[in-house]
Coordinates of N, CA, C and O in Angstrom, one line a residue:
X1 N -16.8 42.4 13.9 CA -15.4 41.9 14.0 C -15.4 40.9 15.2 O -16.0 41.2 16.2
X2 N -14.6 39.6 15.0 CA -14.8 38.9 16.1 C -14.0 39.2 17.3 O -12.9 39.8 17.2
X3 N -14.3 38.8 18.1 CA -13.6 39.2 19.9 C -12.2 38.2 19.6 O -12.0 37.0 19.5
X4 N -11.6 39.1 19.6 CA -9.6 38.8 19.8 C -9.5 37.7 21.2 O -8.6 36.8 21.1
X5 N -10.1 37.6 22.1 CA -10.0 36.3 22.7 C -10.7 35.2 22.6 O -10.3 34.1 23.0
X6 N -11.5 35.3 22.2 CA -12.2 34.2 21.1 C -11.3 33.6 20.6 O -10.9 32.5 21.0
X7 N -10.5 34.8 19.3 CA -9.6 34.0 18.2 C -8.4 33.2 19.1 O -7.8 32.2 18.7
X8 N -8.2 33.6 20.0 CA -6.9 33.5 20.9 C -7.1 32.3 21.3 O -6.3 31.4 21.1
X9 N -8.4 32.0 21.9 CA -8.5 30.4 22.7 C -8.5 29.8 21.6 O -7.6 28.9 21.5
X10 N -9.2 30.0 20.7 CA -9.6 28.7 19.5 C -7.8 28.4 18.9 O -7.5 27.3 18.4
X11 N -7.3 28.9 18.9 CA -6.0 28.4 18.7 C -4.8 27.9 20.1 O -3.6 27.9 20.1
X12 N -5.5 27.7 20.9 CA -4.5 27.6 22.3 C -4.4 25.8 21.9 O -3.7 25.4 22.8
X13 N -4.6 25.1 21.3 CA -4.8 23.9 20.8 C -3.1 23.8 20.1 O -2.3 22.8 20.2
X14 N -3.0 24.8 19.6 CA -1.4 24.6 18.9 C -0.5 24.9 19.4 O 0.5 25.2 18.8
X15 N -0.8 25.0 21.0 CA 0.8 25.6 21.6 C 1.4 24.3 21.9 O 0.6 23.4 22.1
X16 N 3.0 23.9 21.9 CA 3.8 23.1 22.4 C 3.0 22.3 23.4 O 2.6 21.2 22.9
X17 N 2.7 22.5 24.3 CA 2.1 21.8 25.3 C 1.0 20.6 25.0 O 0.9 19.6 25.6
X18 N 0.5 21.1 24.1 CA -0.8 20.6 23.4 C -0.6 19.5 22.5 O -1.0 18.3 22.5
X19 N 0.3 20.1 21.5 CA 1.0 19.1 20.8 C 1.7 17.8 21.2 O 1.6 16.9 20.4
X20 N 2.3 17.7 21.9 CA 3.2 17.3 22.7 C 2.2 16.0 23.2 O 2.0 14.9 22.8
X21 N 1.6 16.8 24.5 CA 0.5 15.9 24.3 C -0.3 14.8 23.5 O -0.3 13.6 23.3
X22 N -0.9 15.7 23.1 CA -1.5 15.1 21.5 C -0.4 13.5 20.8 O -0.5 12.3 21.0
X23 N 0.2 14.1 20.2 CA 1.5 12.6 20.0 C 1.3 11.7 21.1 O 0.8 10.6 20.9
X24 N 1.7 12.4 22.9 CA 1.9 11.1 23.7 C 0.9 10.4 23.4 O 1.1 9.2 23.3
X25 N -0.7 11.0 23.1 CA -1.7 10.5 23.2 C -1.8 9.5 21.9 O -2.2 8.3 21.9
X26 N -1.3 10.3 20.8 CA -1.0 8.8 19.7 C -0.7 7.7 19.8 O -1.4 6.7 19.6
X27 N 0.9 8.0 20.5 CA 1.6 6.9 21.0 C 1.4 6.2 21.5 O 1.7 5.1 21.0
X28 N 0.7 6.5 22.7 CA -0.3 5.4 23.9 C -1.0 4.8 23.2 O -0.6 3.7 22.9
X29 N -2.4 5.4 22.7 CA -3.3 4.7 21.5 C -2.5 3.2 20.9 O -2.8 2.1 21.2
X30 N -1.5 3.7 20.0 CA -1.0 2.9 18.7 C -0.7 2.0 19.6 O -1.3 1.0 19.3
X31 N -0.1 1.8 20.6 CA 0.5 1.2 21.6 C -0.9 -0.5 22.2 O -1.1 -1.7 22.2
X32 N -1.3 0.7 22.6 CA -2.5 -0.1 23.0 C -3.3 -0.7 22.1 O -4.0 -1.6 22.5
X33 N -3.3 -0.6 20.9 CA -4.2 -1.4 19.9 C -3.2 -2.5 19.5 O -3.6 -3.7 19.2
X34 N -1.9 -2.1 19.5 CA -0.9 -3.6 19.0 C -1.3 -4.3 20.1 O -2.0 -5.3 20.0
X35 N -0.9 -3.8 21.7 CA -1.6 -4.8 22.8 C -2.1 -6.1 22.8 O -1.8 -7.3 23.1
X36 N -3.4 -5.2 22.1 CA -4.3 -6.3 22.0 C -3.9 -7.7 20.9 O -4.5 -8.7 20.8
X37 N -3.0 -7.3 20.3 CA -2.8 -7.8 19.0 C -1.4 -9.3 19.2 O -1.4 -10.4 18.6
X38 N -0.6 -8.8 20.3 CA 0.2 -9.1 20.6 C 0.3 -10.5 20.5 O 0.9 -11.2 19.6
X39 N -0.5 -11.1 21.8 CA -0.9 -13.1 21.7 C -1.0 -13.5 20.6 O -0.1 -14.3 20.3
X40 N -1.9 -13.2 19.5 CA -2.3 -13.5 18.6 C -1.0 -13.9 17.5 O -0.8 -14.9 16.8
X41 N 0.2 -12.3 17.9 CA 1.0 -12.4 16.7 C 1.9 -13.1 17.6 O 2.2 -14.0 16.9
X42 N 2.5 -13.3 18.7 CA 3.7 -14.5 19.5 C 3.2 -16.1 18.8 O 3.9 -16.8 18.2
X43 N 1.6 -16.3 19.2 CA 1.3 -17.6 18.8 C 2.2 -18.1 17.4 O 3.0 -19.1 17.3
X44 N 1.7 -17.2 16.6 CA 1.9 -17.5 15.2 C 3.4 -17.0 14.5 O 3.6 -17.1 13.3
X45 N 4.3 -16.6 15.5 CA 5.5 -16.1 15.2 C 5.9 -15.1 14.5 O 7.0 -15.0 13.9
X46 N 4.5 -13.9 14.6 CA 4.7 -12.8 13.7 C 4.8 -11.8 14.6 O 4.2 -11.7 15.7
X47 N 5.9 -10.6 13.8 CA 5.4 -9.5 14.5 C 4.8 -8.1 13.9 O 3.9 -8.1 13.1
X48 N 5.3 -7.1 14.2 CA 4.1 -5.8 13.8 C 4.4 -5.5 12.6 O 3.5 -4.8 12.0
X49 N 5.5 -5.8 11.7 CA 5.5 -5.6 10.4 C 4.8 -6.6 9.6 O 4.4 -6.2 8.6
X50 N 4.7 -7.7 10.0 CA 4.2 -8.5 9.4 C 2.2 -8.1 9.8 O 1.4 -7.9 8.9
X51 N 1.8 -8.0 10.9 CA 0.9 -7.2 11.0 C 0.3 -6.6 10.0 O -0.7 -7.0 9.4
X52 N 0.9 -5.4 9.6 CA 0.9 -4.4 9.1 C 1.0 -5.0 7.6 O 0.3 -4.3 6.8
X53 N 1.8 -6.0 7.0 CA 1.5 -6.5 5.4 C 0.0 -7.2 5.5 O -0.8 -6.6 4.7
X54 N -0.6 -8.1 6.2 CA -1.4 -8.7 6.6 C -2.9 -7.9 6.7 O -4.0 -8.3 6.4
X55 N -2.5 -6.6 7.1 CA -3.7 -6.1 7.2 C -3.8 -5.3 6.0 O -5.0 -5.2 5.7
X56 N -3.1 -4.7 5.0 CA -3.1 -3.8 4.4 C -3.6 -4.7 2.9 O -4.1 -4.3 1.8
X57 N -3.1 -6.1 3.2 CA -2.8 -7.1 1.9 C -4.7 -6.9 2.0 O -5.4 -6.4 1.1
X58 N -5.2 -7.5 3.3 CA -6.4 -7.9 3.3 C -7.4 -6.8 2.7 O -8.3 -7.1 2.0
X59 N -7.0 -5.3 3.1 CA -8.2 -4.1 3.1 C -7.9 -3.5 1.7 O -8.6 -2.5 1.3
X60 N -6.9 -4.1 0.8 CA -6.7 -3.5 -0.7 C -6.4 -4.8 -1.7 O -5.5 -5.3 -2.4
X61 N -7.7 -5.0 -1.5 CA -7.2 -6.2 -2.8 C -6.5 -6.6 -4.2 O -7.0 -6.2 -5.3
X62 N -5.5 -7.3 -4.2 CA -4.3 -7.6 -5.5 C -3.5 -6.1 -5.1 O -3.6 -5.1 -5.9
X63 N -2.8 -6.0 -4.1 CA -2.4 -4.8 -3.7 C -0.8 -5.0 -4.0 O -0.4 -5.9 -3.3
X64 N 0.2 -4.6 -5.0 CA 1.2 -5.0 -5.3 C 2.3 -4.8 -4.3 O 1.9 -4.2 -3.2
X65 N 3.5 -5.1 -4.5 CA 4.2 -4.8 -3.7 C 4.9 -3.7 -3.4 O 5.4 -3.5 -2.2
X66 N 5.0 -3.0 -4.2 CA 5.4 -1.7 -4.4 C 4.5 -0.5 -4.5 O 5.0 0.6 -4.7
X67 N 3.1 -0.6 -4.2 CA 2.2 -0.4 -3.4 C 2.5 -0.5 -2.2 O 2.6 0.6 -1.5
X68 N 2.6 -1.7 -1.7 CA 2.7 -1.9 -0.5 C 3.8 -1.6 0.1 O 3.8 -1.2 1.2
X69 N 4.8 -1.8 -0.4 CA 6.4 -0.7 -0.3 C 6.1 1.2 0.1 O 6.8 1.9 0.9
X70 N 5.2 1.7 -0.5 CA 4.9 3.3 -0.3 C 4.1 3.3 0.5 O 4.2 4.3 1.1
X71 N 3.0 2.5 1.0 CA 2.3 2.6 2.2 C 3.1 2.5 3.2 O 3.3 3.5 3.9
X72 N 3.7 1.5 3.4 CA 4.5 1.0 4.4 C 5.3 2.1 5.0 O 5.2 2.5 6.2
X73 N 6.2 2.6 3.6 CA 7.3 3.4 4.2 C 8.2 2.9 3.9 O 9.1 3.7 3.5
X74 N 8.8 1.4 3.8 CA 9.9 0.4 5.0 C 10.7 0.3 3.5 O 10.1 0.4 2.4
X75 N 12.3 -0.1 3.8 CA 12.9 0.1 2.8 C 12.4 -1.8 2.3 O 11.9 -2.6 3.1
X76 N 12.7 -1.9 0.9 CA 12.5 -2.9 -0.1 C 12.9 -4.3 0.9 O 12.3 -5.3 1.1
X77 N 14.5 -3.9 1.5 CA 14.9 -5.4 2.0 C 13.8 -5.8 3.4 O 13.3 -7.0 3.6
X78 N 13.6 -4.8 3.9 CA 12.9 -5.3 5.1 C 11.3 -5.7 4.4 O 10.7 -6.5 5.1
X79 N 10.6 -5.4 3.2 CA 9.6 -5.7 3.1 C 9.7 -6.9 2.8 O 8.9 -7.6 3.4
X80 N 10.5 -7.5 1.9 CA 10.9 -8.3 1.1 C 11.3 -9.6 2.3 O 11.0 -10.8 2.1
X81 N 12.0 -9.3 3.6 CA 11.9 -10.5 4.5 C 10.6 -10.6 5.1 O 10.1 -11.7 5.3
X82 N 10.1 -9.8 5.4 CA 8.3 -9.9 5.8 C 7.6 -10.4 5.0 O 6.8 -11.4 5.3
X83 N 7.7 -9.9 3.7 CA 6.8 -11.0 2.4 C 6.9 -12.4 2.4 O 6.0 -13.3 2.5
X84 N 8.6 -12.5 2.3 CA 8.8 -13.9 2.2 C 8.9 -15.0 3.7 O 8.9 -16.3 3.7
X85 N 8.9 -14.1 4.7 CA 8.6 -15.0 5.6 C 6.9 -15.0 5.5 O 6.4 -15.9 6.2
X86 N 6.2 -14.5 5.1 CA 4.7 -14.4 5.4 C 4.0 -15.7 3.9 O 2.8 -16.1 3.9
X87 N 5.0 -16.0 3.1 CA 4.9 -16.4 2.0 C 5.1 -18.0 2.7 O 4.2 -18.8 2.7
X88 N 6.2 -18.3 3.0 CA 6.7 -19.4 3.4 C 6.0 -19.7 4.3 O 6.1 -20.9 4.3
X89 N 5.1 -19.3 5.3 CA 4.5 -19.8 6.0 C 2.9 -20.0 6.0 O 2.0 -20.3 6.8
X90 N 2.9 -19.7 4.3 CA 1.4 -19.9 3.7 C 0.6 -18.9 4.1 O -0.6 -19.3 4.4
X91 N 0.9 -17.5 4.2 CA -0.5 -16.5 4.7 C -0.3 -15.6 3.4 O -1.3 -15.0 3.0
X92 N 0.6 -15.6 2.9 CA 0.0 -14.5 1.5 C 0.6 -15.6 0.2 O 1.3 -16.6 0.2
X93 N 0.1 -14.9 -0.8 CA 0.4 -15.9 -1.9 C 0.6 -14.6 -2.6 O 0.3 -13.5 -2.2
X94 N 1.3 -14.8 -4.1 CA 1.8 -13.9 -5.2 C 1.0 -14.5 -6.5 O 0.7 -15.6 -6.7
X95 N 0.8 -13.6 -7.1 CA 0.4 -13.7 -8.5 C 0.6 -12.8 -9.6 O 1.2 -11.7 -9.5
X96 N 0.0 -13.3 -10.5 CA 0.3 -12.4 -11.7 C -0.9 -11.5 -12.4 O -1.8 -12.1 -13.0
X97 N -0.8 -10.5 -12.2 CA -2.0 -9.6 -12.8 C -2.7 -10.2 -14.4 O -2.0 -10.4 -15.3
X98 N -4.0 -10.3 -14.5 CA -4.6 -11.0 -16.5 C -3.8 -9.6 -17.4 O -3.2 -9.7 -18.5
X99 N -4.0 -8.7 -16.9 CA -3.4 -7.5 -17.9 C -2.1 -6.9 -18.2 O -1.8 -6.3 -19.2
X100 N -1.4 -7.2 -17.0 CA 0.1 -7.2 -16.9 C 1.2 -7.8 -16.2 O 1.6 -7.3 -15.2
X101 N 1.8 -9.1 -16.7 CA 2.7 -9.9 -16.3 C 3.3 -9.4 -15.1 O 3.6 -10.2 -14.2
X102 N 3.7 -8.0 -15.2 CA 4.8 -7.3 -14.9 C 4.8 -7.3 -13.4 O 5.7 -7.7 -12.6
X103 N 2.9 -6.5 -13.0 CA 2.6 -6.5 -11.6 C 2.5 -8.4 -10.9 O 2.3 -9.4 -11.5
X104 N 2.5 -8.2 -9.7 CA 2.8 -9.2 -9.1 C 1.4 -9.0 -7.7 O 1.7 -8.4 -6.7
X105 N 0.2 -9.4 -8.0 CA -0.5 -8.7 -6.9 C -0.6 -9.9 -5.9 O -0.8 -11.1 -6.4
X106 N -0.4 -9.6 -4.6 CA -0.6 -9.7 -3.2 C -1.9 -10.2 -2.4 O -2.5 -9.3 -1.9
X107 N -2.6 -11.8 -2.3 CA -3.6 -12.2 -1.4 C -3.2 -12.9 -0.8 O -2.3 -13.8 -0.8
X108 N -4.5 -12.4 0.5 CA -4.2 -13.6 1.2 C -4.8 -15.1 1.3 O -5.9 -15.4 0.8
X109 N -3.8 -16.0 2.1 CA -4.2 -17.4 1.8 C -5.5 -17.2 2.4 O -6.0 -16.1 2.5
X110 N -6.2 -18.3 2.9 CA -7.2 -18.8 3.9 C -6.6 -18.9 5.5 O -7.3 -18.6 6.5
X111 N -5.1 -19.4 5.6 CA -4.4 -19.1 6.7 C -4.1 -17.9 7.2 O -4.0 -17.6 8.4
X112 N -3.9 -16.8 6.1 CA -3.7 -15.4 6.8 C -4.7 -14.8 6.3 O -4.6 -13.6 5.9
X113 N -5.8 -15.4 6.0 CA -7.1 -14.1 6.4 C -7.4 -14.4 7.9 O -7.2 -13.5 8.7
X114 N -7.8 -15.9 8.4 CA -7.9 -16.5 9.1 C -7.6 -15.5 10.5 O -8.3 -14.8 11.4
X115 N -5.9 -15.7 10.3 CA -5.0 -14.7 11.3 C -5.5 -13.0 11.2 O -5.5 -12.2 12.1
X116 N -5.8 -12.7 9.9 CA -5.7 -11.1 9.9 C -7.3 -10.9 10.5 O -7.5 -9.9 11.2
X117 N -8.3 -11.9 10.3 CA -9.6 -11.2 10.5 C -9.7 -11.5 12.4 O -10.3 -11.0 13.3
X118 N -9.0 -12.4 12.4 CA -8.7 -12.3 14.3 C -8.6 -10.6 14.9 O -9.1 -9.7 15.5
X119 N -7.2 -10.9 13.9 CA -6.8 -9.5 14.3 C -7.2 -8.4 14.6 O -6.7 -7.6 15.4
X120 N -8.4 -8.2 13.6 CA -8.8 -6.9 13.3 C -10.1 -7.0 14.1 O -10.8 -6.0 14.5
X121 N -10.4 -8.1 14.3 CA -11.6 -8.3 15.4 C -11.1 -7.9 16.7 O -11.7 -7.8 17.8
X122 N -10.2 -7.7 16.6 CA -9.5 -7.1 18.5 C -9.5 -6.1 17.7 O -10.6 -6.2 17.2
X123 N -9.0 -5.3 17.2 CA -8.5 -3.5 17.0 C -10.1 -3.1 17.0 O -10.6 -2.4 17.9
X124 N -11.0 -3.8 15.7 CA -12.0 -3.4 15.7 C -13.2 -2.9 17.1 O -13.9 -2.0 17.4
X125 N -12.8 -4.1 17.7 CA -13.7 -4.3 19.5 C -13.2 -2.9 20.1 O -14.0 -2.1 20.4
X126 N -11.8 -2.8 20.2 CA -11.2 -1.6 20.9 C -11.6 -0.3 20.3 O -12.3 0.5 21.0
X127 N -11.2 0.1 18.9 CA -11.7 1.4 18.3 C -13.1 1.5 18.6 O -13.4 2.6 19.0
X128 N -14.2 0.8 18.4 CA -15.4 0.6 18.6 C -15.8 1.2 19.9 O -16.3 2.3 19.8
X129 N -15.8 0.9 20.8 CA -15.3 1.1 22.5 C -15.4 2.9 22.4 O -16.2 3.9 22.5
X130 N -13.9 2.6 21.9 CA -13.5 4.5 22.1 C -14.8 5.2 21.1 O -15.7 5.9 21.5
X131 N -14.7 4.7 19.9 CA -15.8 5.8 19.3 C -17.2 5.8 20.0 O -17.6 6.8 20.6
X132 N -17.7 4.9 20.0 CA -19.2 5.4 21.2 C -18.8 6.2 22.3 O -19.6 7.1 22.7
X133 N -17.6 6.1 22.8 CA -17.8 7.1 24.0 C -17.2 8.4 23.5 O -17.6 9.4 24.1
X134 N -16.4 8.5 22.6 CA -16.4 9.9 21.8 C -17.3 10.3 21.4 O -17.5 11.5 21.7
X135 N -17.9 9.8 20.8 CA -19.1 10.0 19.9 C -18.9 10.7 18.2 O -18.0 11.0 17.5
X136 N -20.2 10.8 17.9 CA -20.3 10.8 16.1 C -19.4 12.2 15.6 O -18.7 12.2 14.6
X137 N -19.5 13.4 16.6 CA -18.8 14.7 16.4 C -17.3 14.4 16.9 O -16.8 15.3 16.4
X138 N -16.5 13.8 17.6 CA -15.4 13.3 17.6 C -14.9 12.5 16.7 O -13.7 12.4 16.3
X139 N -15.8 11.8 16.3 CA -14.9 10.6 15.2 C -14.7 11.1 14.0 O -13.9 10.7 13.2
X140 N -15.7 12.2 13.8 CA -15.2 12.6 12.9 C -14.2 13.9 12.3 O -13.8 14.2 11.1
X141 N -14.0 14.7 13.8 CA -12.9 15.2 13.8 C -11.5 14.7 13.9 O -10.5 15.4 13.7
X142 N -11.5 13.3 14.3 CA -10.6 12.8 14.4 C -10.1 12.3 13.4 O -8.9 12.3 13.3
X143 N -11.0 11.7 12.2 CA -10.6 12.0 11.0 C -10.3 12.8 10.2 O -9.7 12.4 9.1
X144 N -10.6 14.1 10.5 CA -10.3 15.3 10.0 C -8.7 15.5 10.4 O -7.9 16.2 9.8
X145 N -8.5 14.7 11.5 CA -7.2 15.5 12.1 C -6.1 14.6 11.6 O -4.9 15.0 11.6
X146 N -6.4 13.1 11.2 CA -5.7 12.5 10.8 C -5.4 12.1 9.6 O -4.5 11.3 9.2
X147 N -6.7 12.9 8.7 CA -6.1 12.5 7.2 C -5.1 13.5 6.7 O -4.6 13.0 5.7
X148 N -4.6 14.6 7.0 CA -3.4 14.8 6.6 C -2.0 14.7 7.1 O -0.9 15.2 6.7
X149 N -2.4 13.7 8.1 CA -1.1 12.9 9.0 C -0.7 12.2 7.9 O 0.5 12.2 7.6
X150 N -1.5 11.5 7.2 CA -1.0 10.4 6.6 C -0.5 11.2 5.2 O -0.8 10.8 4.1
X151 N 0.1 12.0 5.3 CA 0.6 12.6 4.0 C 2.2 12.4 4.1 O 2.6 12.8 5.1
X152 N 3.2 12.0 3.3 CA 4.6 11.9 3.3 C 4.8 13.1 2.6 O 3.9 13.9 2.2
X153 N 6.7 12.9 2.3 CA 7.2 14.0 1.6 C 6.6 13.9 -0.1 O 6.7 14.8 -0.9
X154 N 5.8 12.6 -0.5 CA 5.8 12.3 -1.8 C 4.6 12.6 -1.9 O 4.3 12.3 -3.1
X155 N 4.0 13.0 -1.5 CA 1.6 13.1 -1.4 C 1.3 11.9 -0.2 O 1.9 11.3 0.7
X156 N 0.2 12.1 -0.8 CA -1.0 11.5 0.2 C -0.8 10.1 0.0 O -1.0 9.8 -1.2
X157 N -0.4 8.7 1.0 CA -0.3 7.4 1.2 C -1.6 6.9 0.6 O -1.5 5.8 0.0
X158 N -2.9 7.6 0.8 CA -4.0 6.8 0.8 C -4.5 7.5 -0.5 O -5.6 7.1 -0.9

C-alpha cells in the first residue's frame, strides 16, 4: 500500500495557491512572447489579433474561415475586420477550394509570410531559450499539461 504522504504531496500541486500561480505564470509567459512581437506588429500597423490570423493561416494550410473562426474563439464580426483589414493590405489572399466552391480557403501572400515568419522567428528564439533550460522531461510535461487546456465547451480546438 502506498505511504498516505506520498499521495498527499504528489497532489499539493492542486491547491489554490499553486494554481493561481501557475495562470500568473501563463500570463506572464503569453505576455512576454507578444513582447517580443510587438515592433514588428506597430511597424506594420497590426495587432495581436491579426497576429494570431497570420500565424494560424501560415501553420494550417487553405485553413477556412470558419476554421479559423473555432480556433480563434472571436465572434464572426471581429474576425471578419481582421481578415479584411489583413486582405486589404495584401498579407492574406482568399480562394476557392477545386472540390468545393462553397469553402473559401485562407493563404498567405508573400507579404504576410514575410511578416508571419519574422514573427515566429522571435517566439521561436524565445520558446527555444526556455526549452533547453527546462529541458526534454519538462517540455514534455508541459505539453502534457497544456493539451487539454486547449479544449472548449465544444471538444478539442486542435
Amino acid at each position: 500500500m502506498p505511504d498516505g504522504s506520498a499521495s498527499a504531496a504528489a497532489h499539493l500541486y492542486l491547491r489554490e495557491e499553486q494554481m493561481r500561480q501557475a495562470y500568473e505564470a501563463l500570463l506572464l509567459a503569453w505576455r512576454s512572447l507578444n513582447a517580443e512581437c510587438d515592433t514588428i506588429l506597430r511597424e506594420n500597423g497590426l495587432g495581436s489579433a491579426h497576429h494570431r490570423i497570420l500565424f494560424l493561416v501560415s501553420s494550417h494550410e487553405n485553413i477556412t474561415p470558419s476554421v479559423l473562426l473555432e480556433r480563434l474563439g472571436i465572434t464572426k464580426q471581429s474576425l471578419g475586420r481582421a481578415l479584411n483589414d489583413l486582405k486589404e493590405r495584401q498579407m492574406i489572399e482568399q480562394g476557392y477550394d477545386a472540390n468545393d466552391r462553397r469553402l473559401r480557403p485562407l493563404r498567405l501572400t508573400e507579404k504576410g509570410l514575410q511578416i508571419e515568419q519574422r514573427l515566429f522567428r522571435l517566439i521561436r528564439g524565445v520558446m527555444t531559450n526556455a526549452y533547453r533550460e527546462a529541458g526534454v522531461s519538462a517540455v514534455e510535461g508541459f505539453r502534457r499539461v497544456l493539451a487539454p487546456l486547449q479544449e472548449n465547451s465544444e471538444g478539442k480546438i486542435g
